[in-house]
Coordinates of C-alpha atoms in Angstrom, one line a residue:
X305 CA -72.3 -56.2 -70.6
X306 CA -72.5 -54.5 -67.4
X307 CA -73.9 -56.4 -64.5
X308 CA -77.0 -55.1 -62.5
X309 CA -76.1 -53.7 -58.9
X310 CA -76.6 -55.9 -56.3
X311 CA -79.3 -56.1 -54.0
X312 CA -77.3 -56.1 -51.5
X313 CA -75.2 -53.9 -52.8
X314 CA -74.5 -50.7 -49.4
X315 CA -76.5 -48.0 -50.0
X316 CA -74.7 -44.6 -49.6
X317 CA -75.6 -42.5 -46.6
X318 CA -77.9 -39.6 -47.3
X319 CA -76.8 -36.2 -46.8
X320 CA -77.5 -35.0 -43.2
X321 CA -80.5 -32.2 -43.1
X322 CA -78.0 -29.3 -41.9
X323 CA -75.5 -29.8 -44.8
X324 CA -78.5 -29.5 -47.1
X325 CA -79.8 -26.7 -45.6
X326 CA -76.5 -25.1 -45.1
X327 CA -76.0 -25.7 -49.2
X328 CA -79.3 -24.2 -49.7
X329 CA -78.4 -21.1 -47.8
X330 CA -75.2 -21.0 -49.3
X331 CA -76.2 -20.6 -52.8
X332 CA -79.2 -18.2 -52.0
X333 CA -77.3 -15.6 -50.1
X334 CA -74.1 -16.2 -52.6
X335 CA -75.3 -14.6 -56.1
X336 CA -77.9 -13.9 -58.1
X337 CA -80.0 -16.8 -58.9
X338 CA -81.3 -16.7 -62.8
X339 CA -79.2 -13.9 -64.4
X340 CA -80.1 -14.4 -68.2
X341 CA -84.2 -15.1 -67.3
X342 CA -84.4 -11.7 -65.6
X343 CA -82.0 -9.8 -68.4
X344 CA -84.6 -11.1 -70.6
X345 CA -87.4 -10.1 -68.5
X346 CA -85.8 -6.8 -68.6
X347 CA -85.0 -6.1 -72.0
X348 CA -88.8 -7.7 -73.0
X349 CA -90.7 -5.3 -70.5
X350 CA -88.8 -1.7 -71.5
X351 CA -89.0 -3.2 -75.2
X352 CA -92.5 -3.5 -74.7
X353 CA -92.9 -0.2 -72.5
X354 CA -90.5 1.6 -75.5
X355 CA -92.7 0.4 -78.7
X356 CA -96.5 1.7 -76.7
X357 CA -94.8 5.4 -76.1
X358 CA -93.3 5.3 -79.5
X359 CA -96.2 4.2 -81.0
X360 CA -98.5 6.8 -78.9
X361 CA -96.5 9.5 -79.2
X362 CA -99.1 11.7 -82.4
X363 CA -101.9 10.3 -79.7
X364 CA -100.1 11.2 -75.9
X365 CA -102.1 14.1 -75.2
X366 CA -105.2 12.2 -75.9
X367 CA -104.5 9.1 -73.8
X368 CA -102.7 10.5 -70.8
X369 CA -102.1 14.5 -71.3
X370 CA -104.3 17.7 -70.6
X371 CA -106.4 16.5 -73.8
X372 CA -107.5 13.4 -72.7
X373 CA -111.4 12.5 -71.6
X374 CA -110.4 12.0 -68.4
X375 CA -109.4 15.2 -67.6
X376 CA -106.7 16.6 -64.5
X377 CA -108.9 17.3 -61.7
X378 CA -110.7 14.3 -62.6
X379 CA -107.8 12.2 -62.3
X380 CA -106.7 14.0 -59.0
X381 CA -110.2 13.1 -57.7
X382 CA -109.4 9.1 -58.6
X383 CA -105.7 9.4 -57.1
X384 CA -107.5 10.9 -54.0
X385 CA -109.5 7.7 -53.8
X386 CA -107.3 4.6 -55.2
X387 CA -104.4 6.4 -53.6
X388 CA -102.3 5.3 -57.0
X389 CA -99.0 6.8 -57.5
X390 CA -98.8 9.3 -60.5
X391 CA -96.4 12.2 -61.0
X392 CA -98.7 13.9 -63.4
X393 CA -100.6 15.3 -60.5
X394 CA -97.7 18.0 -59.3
X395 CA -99.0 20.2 -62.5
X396 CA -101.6 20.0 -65.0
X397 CA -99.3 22.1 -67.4
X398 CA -98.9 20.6 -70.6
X399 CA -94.5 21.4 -70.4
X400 CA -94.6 18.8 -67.4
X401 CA -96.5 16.0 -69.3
X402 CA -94.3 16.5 -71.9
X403 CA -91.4 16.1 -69.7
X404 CA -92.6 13.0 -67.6
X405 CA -93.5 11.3 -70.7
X406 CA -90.0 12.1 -72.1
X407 CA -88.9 10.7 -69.3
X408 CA -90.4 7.8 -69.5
X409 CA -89.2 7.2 -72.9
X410 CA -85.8 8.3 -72.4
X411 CA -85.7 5.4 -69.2
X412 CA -87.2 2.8 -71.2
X413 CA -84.4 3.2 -73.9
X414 CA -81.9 3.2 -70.9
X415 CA -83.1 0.2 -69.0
X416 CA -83.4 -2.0 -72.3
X417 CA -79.6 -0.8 -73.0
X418 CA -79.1 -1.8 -69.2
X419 CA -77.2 1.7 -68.8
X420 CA -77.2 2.4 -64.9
X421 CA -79.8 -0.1 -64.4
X422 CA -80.5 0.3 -60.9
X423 CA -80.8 4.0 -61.2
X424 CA -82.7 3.8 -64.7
X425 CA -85.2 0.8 -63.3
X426 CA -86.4 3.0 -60.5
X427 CA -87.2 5.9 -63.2
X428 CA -88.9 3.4 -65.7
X429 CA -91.1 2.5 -62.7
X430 CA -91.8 6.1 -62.0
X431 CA -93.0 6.5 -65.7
X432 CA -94.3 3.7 -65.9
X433 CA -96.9 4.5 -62.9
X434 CA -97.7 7.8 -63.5
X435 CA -98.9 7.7 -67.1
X436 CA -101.0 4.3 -66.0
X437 CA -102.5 5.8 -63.0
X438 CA -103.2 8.7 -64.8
X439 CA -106.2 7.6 -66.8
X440 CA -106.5 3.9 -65.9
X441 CA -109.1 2.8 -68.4
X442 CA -106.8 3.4 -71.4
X443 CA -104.6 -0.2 -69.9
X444 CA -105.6 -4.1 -70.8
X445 CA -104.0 -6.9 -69.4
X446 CA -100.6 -6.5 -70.9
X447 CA -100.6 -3.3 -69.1
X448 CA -101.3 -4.6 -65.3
X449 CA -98.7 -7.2 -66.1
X450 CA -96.1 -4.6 -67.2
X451 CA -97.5 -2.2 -64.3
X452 CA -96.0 -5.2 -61.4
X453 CA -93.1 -5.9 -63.4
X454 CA -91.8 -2.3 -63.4
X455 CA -92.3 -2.4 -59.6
X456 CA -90.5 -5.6 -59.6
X457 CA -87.3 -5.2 -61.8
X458 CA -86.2 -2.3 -59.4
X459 CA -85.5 -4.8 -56.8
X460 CA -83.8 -6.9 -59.2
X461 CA -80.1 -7.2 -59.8
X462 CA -81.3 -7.6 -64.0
X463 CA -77.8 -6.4 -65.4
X464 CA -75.8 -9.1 -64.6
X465 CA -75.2 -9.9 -68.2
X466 CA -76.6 -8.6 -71.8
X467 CA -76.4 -5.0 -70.2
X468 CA -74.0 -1.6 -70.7
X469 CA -73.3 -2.4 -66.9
X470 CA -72.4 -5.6 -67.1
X471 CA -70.0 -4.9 -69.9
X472 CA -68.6 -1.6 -67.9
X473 CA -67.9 -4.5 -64.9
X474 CA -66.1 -6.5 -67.0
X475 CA -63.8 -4.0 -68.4
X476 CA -63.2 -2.9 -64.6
X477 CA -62.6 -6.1 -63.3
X478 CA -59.6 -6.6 -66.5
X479 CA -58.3 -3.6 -65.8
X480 CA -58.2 -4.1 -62.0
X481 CA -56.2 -7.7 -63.6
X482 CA -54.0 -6.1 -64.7
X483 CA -52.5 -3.7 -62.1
X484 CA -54.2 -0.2 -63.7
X485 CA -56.0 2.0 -61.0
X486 CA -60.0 1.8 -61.2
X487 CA -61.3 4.5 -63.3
X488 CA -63.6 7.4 -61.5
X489 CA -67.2 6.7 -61.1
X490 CA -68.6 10.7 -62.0
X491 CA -71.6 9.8 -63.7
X492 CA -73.5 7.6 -60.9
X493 CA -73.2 9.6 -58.0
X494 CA -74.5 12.4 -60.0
X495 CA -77.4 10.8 -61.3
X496 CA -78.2 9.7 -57.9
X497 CA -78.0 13.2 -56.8
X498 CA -80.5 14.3 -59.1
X499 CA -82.5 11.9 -58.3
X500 CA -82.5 12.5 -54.8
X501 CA -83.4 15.8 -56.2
X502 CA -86.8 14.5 -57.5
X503 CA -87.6 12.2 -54.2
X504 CA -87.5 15.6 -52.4
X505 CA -90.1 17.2 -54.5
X506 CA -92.1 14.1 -54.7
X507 CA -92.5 14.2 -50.5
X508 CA -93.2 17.9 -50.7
X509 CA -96.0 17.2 -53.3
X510 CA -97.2 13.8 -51.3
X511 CA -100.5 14.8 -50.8
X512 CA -101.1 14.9 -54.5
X513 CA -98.7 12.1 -55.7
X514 CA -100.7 9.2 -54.0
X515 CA -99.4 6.0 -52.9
X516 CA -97.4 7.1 -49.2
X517 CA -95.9 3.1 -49.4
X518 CA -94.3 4.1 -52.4
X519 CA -92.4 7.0 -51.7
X520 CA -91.2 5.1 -48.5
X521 CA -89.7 2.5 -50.6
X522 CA -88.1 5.4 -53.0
X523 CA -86.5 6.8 -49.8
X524 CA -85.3 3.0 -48.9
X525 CA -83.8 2.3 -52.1
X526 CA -81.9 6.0 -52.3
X527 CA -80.9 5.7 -49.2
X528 CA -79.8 1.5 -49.7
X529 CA -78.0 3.3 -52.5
X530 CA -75.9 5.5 -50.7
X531 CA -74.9 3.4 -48.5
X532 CA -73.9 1.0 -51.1
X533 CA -72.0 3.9 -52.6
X534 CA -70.3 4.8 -49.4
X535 CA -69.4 1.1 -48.4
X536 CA -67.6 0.7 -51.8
X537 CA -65.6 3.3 -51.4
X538 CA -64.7 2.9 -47.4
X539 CA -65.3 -0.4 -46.2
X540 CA -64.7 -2.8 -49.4
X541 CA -64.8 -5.8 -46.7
X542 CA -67.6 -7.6 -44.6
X543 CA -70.2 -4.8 -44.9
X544 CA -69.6 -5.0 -48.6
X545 CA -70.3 -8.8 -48.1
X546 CA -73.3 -8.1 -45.7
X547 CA -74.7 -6.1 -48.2
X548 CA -74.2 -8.2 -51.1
X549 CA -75.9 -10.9 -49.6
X550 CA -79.5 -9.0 -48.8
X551 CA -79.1 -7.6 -52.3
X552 CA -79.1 -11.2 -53.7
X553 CA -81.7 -12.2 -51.0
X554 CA -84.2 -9.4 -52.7
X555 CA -83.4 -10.6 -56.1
X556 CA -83.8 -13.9 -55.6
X557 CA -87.2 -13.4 -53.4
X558 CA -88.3 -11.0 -55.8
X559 CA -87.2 -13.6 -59.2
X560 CA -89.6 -16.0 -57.0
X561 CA -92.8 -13.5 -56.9
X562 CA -92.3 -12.8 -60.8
X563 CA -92.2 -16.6 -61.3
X564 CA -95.7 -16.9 -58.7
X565 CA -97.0 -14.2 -60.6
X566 CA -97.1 -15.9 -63.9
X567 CA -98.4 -18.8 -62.4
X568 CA -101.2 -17.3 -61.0
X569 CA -102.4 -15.4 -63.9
X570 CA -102.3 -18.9 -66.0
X571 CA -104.1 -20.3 -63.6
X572 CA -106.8 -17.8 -62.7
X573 CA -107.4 -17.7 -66.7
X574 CA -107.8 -21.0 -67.1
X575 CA -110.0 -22.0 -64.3
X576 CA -112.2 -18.7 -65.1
X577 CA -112.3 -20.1 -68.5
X578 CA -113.7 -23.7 -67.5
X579 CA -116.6 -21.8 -66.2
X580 CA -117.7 -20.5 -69.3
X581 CA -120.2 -21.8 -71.6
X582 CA -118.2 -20.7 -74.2
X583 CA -115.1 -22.6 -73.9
X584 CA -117.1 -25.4 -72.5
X585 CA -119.0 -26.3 -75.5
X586 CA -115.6 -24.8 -77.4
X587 CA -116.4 -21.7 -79.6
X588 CA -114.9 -18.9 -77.4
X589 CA -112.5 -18.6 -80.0
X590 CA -114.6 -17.8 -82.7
X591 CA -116.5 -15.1 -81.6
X592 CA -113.4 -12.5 -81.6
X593 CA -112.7 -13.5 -85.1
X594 CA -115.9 -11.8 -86.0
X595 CA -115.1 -8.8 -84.4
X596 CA -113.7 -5.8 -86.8
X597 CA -111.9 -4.1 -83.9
X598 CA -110.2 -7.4 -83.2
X599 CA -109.4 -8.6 -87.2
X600 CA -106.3 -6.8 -88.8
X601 CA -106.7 -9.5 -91.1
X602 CA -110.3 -10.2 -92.1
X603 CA -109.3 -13.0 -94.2
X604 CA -107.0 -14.8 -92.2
X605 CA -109.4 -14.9 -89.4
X606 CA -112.7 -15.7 -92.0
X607 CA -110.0 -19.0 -92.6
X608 CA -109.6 -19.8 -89.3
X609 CA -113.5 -19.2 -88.1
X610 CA -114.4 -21.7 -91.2
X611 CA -113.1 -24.4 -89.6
X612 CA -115.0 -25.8 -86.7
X613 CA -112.2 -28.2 -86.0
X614 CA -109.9 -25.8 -85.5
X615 CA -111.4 -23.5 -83.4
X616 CA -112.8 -26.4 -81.4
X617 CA -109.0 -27.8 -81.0
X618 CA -107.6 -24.2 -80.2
X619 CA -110.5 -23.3 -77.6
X620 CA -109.6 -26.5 -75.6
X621 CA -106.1 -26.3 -76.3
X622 CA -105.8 -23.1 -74.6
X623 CA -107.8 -23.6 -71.5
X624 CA -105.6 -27.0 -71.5
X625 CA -101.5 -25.1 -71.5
X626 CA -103.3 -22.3 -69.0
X627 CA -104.4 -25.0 -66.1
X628 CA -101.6 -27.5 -66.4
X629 CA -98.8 -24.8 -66.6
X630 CA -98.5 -24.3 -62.7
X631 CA -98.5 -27.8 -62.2
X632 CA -96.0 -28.5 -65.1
X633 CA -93.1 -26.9 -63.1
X634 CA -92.3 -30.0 -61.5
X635 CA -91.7 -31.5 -64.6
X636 CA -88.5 -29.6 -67.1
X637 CA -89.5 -31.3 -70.3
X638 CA -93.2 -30.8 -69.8
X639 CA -92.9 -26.9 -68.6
X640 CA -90.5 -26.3 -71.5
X641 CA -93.2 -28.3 -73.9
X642 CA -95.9 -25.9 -72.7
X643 CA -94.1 -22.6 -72.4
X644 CA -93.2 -23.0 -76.3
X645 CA -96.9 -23.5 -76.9
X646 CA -97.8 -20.5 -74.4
X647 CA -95.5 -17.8 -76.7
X648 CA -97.1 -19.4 -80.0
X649 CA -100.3 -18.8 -78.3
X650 CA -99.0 -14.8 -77.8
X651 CA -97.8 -15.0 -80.8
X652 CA -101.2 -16.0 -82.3
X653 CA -103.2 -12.9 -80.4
X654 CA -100.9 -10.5 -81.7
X655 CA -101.2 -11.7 -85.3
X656 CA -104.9 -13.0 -85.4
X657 CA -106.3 -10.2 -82.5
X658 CA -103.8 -7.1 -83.6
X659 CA -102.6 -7.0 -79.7
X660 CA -99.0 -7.1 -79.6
X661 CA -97.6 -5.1 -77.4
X662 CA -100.2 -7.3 -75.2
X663 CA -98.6 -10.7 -76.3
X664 CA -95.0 -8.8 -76.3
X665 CA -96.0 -8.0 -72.7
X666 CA -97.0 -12.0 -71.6
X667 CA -94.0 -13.4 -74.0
X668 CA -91.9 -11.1 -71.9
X669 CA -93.3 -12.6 -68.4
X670 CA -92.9 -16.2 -69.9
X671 CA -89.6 -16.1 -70.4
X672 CA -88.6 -16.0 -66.6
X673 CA -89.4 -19.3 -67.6
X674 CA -86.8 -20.6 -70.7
X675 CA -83.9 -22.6 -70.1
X676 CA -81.0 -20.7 -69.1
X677 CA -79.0 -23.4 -71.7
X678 CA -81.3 -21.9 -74.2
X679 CA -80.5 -18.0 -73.6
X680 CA -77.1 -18.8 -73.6
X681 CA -77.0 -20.0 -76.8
X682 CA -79.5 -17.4 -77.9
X683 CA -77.1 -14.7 -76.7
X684 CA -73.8 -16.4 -78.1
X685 CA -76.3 -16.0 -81.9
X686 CA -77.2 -13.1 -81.7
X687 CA -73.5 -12.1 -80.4
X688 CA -72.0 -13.5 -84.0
X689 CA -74.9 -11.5 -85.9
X690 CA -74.0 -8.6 -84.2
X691 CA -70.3 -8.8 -85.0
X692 CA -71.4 -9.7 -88.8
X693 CA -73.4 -6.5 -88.9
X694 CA -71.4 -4.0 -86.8
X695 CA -67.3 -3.4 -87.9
X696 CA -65.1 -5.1 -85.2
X697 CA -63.1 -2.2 -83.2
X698 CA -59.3 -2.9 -82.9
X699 CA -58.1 -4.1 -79.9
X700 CA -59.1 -6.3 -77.5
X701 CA -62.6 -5.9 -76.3
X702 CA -63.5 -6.7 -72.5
X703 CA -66.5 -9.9 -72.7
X704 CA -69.0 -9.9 -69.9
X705 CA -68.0 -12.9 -67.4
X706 CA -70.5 -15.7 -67.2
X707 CA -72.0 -16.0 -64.0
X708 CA -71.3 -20.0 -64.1
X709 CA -67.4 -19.2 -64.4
X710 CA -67.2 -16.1 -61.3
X711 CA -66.1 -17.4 -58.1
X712 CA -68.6 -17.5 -55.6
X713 CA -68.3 -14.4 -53.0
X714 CA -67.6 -15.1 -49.6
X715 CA -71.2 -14.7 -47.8
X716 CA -72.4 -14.5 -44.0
X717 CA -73.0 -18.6 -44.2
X718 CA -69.6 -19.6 -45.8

């Protein structure tokens, strides 16, 4: 049996302030904090972006088009107020909605796949904001969640792994290995081109797009890009380092905003719910199982409004995971406990309520949250079903590196 340390037994000397502060820096500034929470954060919001346009798609004139209630001018007379950024507003011709909203598809598709993410996450954004803005009281909450994100993931680096990109990287990075001469990038500086193309015409129409902060940040990015591009190709040393390191300082500040985010809407729900009488006395529940618009399944929810108990439980219950989320960071076990219990929660509205892409929305902003031990092994499953379903190629296929096992780049700080 081991004996108990001594009392007296030297105590060792704590780590001087500047060496943990230097650490700190060290691992900020030297990669891309969280890479599986924000690939999943990506692939959940352009999921969730892809299924609404899909499912939309018989009813797009009606909700955002030249057939809608809200009609053009009136929408131009809203952008002129809210100063909201919508591409829509260039033309009220029915061959341009078509073509944004293709568009917006076409980069949702794109962005799940994580094809040139950067470039593709700038054009979900635009989609994303012009069909929202465009008639702003077709949204719900899932939408204003997936409305920040989309402005978010752009100043992300969310392709580090479970991407096209990321598997492109690691079939440069062999072949760099072993001795072959890096293959021709065609396709990226073209689609920056044309997208430089469409940040022209969206300065030249500024007065009708709305939203002058954005197209400043449109030129930033292009510009950020091309000098990324040019770096690459001419100066592959310390500027290439100088500007890695504020590209992983945005994507980690920006990883800590998403996090604040969700946070703030748990919170703000549940302390907004405490003032209710409803969820005081705890029925809130049951009164939006009575509703037909809101019961998909009249008698699943008739089974669940029968019992007082259980409405009682779940009113309470809900209020209860909402306030003590925030506050449940500090502890792992406990924030993993409640985050499972948030997504069955989602999981319940889109069943019980008939709100998925809403729940899909939320599950997709909770994840920032899930153990990066648990994507990995969600990633390594769903890597064996894939192989089970799809035919293996022959030959040696490139795998994507994992971030844990890349040496750290050399950074301004060490």
């Amino acid at each position: 049996m081991a004996e108990a340390p001594s009392a007296n037994a030297p105590v060792p000397p704590r780590e001087p302030f500047d060496r943990r502060l230097a650490r700190g820096v060290q691992r900020v500034t030297a990669s891309a904090l969280g890479p599986y929470q924000t690939a999943i954060v990506r692939i959940g919001f352009s999921l969730t972006w892809l299924l609404f346009l899909l499912r939309e798609l018989p009813h797009r004139h009606e909700l955002y088009g030249p057939d809608g209630p809200w009609s053009w001018e009136m929408g131009r007379q809203l952008i002129a107020q809210n100063d909201a950024f919508t591409a829509l507003m260039w033309s009220d011709s029915a061959f341009w909605f078509e073509i944004v909203y293709a568009l917006a598809v076409l980069s949702a598709l794109l962005m799940l796949l994580g094809w040139r993410t950067r470039a593709m996450s700038v054009v979900f954004m635009v989609g994303v904001l012009s069909l929202q803005n465009r008639s702003v009281f077709m949204g719900d909450g899932g939408d204003n969640v997936l409305h920040l994100a989309a402005i978010y993931l752009v100043l992300t680096r969310c392709a580090q792994v479970w991407s096209l990109d990321a598997r492109r990287a690691a079939r440069d990075a062999r072949e760099a290995e072993e001795g072959r001469a890096p293959r021709r990038d065609v396709v990226g500086p073209l689609l920056w081109t044309v997208l430089g193309g469409f940040l022209l015409a969206a300065t030249y129409f500024s007065d009708l797009t709305g939203s002058l902060w954005l197209l400043v940040m449109l030129w930033v990015l292009w510009l950020a890009q091309a000098l990324w591009w040019w770096v690459c190709r001419n100066a592959p040393g310390e500027p290439r380092t100088l500007l890695d390191v504020l590209a992983n300082l945005a994507h980690n500040a920006t990883l800590v905003v998403i996090m604040a985010e969700v946070c703030l809407i748990y919170a703000t729900a549940g302390w907004y719910k405490i003032q209710g009488s409803r969820w005081q006395d705890g029925t809130a529940l049951y009164y939006p199982l009575q509703l037909d618009y809101f019961t998909p399944w009249p008698a699943l929810s008739d089974l669940l409004g029968s019992s007082g108990v259980l409405v009682l439980v779940l009113t309470y219950g809900t209020v209860l995971i909402q306030v003590a989320f925030p506050f449940a960071l500090f502890n792992r076990k406990v924030k993993n406990v409640l985050l499972v219990a948030m997504m069955l929660e989602h999981a319940g509205i889109a069943v019980l309520l008939g709100l998925p892409l809403f729940s899909l929305a939320m599950i997709s902003a909770d994840a920032v949250f899930l153990p990066t031990a648990f994507l990995v092994w969600l990633g390594a499953r769903v890597g064996r079903g894939r192989d089970r379903l799809l035919p293996r190629r022959r030959g040696r296929v490139p795998e994507q590196r994992r971030t844990g096992e890349e040496p750290a780049p050399r950074t301004l700080v060490g």
